[in-house]
N, CA, C and O of each residue as an XYZ file, in Angstrom:
384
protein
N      77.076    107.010    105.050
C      75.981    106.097    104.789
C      75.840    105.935    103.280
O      75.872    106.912    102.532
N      75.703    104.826    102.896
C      75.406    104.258    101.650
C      74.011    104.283    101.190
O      73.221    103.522    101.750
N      73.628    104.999    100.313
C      72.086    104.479     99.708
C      71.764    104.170     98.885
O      72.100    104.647     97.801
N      70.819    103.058     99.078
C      70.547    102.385     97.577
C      69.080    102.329     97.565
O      68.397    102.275     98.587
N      68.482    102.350     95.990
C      67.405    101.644     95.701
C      67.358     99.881     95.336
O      68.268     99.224     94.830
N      66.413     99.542     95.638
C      66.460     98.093     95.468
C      65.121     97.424     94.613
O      64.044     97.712     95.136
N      65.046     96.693     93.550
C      63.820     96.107     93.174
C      63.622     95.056     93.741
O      64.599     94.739     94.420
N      62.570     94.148     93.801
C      62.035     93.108     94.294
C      62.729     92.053     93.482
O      62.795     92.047     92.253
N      63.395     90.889     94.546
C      64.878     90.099     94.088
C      66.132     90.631     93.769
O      67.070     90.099     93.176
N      65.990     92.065     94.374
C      67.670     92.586     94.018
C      67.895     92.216     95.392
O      67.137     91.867     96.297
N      69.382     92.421     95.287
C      69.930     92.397     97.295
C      71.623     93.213     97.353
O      72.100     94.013     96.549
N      72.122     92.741     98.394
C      72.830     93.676     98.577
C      73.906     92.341     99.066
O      73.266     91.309     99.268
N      75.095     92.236     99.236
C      76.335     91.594    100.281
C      76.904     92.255    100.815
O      77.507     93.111    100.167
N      77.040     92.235    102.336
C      77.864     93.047    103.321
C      78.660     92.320    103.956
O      78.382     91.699    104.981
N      80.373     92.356    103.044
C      81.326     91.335    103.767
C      82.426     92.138    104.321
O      82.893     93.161    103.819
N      82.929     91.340    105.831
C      83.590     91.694    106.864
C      85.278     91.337    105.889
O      85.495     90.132    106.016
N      86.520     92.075    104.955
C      87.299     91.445    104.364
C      88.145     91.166    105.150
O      89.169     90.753    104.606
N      88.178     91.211    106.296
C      89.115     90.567    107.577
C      88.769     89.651    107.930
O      89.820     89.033    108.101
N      87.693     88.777    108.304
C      87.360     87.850    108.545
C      86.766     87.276    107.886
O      87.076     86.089    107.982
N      85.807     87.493    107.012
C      85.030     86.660    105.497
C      83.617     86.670    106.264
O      82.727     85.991    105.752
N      83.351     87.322    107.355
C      82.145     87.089    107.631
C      81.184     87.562    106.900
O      81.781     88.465    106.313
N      79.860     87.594    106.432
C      79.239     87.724    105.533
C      77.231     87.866    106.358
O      76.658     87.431    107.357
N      76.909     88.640    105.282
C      75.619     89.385    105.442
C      75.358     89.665    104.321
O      75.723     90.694    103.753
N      74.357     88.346    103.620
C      73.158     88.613    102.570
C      72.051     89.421    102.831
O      71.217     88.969    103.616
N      71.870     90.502    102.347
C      70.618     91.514    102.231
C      69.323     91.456    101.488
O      68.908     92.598    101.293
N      68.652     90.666    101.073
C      67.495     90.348     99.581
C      66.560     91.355    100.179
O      66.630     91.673    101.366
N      65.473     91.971     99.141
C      64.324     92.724     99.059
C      63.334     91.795     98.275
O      63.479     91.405     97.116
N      62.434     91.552     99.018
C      61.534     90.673     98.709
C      60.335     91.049     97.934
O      60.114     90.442     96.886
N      59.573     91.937     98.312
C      58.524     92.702     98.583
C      58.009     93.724     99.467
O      58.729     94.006    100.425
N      56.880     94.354     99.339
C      56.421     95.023    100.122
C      55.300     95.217    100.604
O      54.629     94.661     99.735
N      54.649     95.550    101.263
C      53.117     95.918    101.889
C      53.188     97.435    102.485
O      52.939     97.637    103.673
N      53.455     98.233    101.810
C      53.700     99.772    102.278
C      52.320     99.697    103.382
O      51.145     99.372    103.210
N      53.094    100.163    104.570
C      54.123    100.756    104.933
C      55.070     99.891    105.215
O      55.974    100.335    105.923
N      55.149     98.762    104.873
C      56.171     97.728    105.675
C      56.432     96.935    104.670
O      55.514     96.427    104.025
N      58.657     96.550    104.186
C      59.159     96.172    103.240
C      59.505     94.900    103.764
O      59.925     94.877    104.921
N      59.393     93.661    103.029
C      60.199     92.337    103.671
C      61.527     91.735    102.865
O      61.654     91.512    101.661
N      62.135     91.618    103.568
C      63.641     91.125    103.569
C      64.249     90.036    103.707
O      64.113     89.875    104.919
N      64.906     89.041    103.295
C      65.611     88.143    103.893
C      67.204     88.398    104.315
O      68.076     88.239    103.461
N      67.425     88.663    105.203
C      68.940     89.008    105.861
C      69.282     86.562    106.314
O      68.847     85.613    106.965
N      70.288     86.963    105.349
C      71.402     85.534    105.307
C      69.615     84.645    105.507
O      69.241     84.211    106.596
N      69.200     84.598    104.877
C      67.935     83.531    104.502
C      66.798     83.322    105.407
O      66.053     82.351    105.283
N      66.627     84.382    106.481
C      65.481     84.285    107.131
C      64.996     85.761    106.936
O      65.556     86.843    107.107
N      63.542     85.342    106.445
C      62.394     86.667    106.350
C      62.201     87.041    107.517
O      61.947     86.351    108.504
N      62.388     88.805    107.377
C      62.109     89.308    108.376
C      61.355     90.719    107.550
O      61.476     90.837    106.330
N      60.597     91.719    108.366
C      60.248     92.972    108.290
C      60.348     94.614    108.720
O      60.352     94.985    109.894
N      60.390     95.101    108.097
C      60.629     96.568    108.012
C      60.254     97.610    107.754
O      60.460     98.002    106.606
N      59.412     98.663    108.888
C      59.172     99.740    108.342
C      60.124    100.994    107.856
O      61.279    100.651    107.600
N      59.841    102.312    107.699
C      60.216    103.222    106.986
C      60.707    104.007    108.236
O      59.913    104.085    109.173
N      62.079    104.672    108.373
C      62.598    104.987    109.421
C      62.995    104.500    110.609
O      63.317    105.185    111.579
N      62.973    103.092    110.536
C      63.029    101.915    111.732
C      64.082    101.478    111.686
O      64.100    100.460    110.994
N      65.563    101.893    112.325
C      66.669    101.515    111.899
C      67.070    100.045    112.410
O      66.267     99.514    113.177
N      68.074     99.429    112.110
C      67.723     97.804    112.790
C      68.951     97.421    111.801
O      69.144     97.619    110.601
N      69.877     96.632    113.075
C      71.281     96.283    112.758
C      71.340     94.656    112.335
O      70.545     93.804    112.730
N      72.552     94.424    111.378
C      72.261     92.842    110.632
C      72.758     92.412    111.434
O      72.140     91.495    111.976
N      73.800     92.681    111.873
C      74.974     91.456    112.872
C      74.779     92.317    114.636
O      74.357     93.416    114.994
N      75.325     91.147    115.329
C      74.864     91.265    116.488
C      76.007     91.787    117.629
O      76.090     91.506    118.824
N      76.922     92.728    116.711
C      77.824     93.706    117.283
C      77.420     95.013    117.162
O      77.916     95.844    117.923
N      76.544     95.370    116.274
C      75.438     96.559    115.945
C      76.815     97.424    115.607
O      77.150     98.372    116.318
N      77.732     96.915    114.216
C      78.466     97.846    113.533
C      77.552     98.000    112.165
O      77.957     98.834    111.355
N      76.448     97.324    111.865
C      75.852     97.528    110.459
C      74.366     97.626    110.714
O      73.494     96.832    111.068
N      74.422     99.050    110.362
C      72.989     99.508    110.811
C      72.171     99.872    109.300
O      72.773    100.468    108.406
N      70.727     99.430    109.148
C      70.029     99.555    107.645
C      68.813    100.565    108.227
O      68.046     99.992    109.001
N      68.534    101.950    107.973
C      67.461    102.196    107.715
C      67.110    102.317    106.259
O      67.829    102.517    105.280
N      65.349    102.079    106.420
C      64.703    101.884    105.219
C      64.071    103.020    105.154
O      63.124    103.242    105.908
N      64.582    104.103    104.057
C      64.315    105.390    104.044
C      62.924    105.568    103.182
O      62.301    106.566    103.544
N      62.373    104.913    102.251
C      61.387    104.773    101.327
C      60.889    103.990    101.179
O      61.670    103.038    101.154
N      59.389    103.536    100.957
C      58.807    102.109    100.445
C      58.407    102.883     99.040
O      58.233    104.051     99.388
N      58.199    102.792     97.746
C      57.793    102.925     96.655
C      57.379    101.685     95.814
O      56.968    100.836     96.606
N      57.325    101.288     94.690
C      57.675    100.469     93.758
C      58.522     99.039     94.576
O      58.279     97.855     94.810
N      59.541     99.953     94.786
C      61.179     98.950     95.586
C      61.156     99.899     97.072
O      60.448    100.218     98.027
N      62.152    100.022     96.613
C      62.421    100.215     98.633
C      64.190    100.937     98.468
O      65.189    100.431     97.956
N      63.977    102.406     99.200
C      65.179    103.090     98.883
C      65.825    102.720    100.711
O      64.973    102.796    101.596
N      66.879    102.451    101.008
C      67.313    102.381    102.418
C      68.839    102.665    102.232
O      69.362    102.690    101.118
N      69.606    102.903    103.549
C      70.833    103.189    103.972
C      71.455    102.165    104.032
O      70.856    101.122    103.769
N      73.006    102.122    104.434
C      73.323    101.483    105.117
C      74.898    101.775    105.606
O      75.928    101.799    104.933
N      74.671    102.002    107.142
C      75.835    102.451    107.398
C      76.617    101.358    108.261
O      75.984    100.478    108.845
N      78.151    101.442    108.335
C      78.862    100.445    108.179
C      80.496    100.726    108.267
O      80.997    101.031    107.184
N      81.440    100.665    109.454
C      83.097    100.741    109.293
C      83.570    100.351    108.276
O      82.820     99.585    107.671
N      84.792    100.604    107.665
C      85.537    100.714    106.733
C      85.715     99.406    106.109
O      85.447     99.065    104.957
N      86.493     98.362    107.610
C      86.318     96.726    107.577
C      85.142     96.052    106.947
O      85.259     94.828    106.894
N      83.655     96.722    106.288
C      82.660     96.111    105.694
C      82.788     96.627    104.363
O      82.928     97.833    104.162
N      82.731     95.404    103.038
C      82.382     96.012    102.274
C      80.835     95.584    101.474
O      80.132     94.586    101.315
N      80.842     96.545    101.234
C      79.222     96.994    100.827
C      79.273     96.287     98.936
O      80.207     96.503     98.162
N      78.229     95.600     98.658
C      78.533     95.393     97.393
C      76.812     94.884     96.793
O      76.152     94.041     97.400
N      76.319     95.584     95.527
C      75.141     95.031     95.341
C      75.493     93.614     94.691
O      76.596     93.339     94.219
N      74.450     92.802     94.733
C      74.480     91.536     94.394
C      74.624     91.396     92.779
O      75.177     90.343     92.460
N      74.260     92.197     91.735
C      74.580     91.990     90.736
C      76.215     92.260     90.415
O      76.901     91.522     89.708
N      76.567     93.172     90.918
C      78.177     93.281     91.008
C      79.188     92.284     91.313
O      80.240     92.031     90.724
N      78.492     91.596     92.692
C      79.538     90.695     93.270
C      78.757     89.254     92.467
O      79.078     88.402     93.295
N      78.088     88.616     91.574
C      77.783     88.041     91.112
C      78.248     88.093     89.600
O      78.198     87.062     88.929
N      78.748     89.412     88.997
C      79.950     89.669     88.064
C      81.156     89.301     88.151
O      81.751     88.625     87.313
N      81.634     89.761     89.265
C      82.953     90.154     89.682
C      83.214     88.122     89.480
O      84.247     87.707     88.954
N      81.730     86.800     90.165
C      82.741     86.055     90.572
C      83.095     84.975     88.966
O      83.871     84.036     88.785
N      82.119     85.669     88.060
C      81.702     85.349     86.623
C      83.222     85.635     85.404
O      83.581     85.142     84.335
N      83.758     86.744     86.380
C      85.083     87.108     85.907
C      86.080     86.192     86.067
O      86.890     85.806     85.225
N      85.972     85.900     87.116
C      86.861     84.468     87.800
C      87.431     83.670     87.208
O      87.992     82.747     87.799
């Protein structure tokens, strides 16, 4: 399992490199006890220990381990996903 902290407008990309399928992660805000998210552009919500999968084969599972400030959560995920925060893969395409 992967963990990250996240600030409000950070996010995460979770891409399938076999198929290009793709899973935007954003951290929006919060209302402790409950963090909101946009997964691929629809707001949704999340409490703290409430695990809850992005894609609908339930290989990518996010619990949200902390609400603070930001929001600390997991994310576990097969080999075939790669995990990448959004400032990285927003480098990487700047390199290009």
């Amino acid at each position: 399992m992967l963990c990250l902290y996240r600030k409000s407008g950070q996010g995460v990309e979770v891409k399938n490199h076999a198929t290009g399928e793709t899973y935007d992660f954003d951290y929006l805000h919060n209302d402790n006890p409950t963090a909101h998210y946009k997964v691929n552009g629809k707001e949704k919500e999340f409490g703290e220990m409430s695990p809850f999968y992005l894609d609908p084969n339930r290989e990518i599972m996010v619990v949200v381990i902390a609400i603070e400030a930001g929001v600390r959560f997991g994310i576990d995920a097969p080999r075939h996903w790669n995990i990448r925060r959004k400032e990285v893969k927003d480098k990487m395409k700047g390199a290009e």
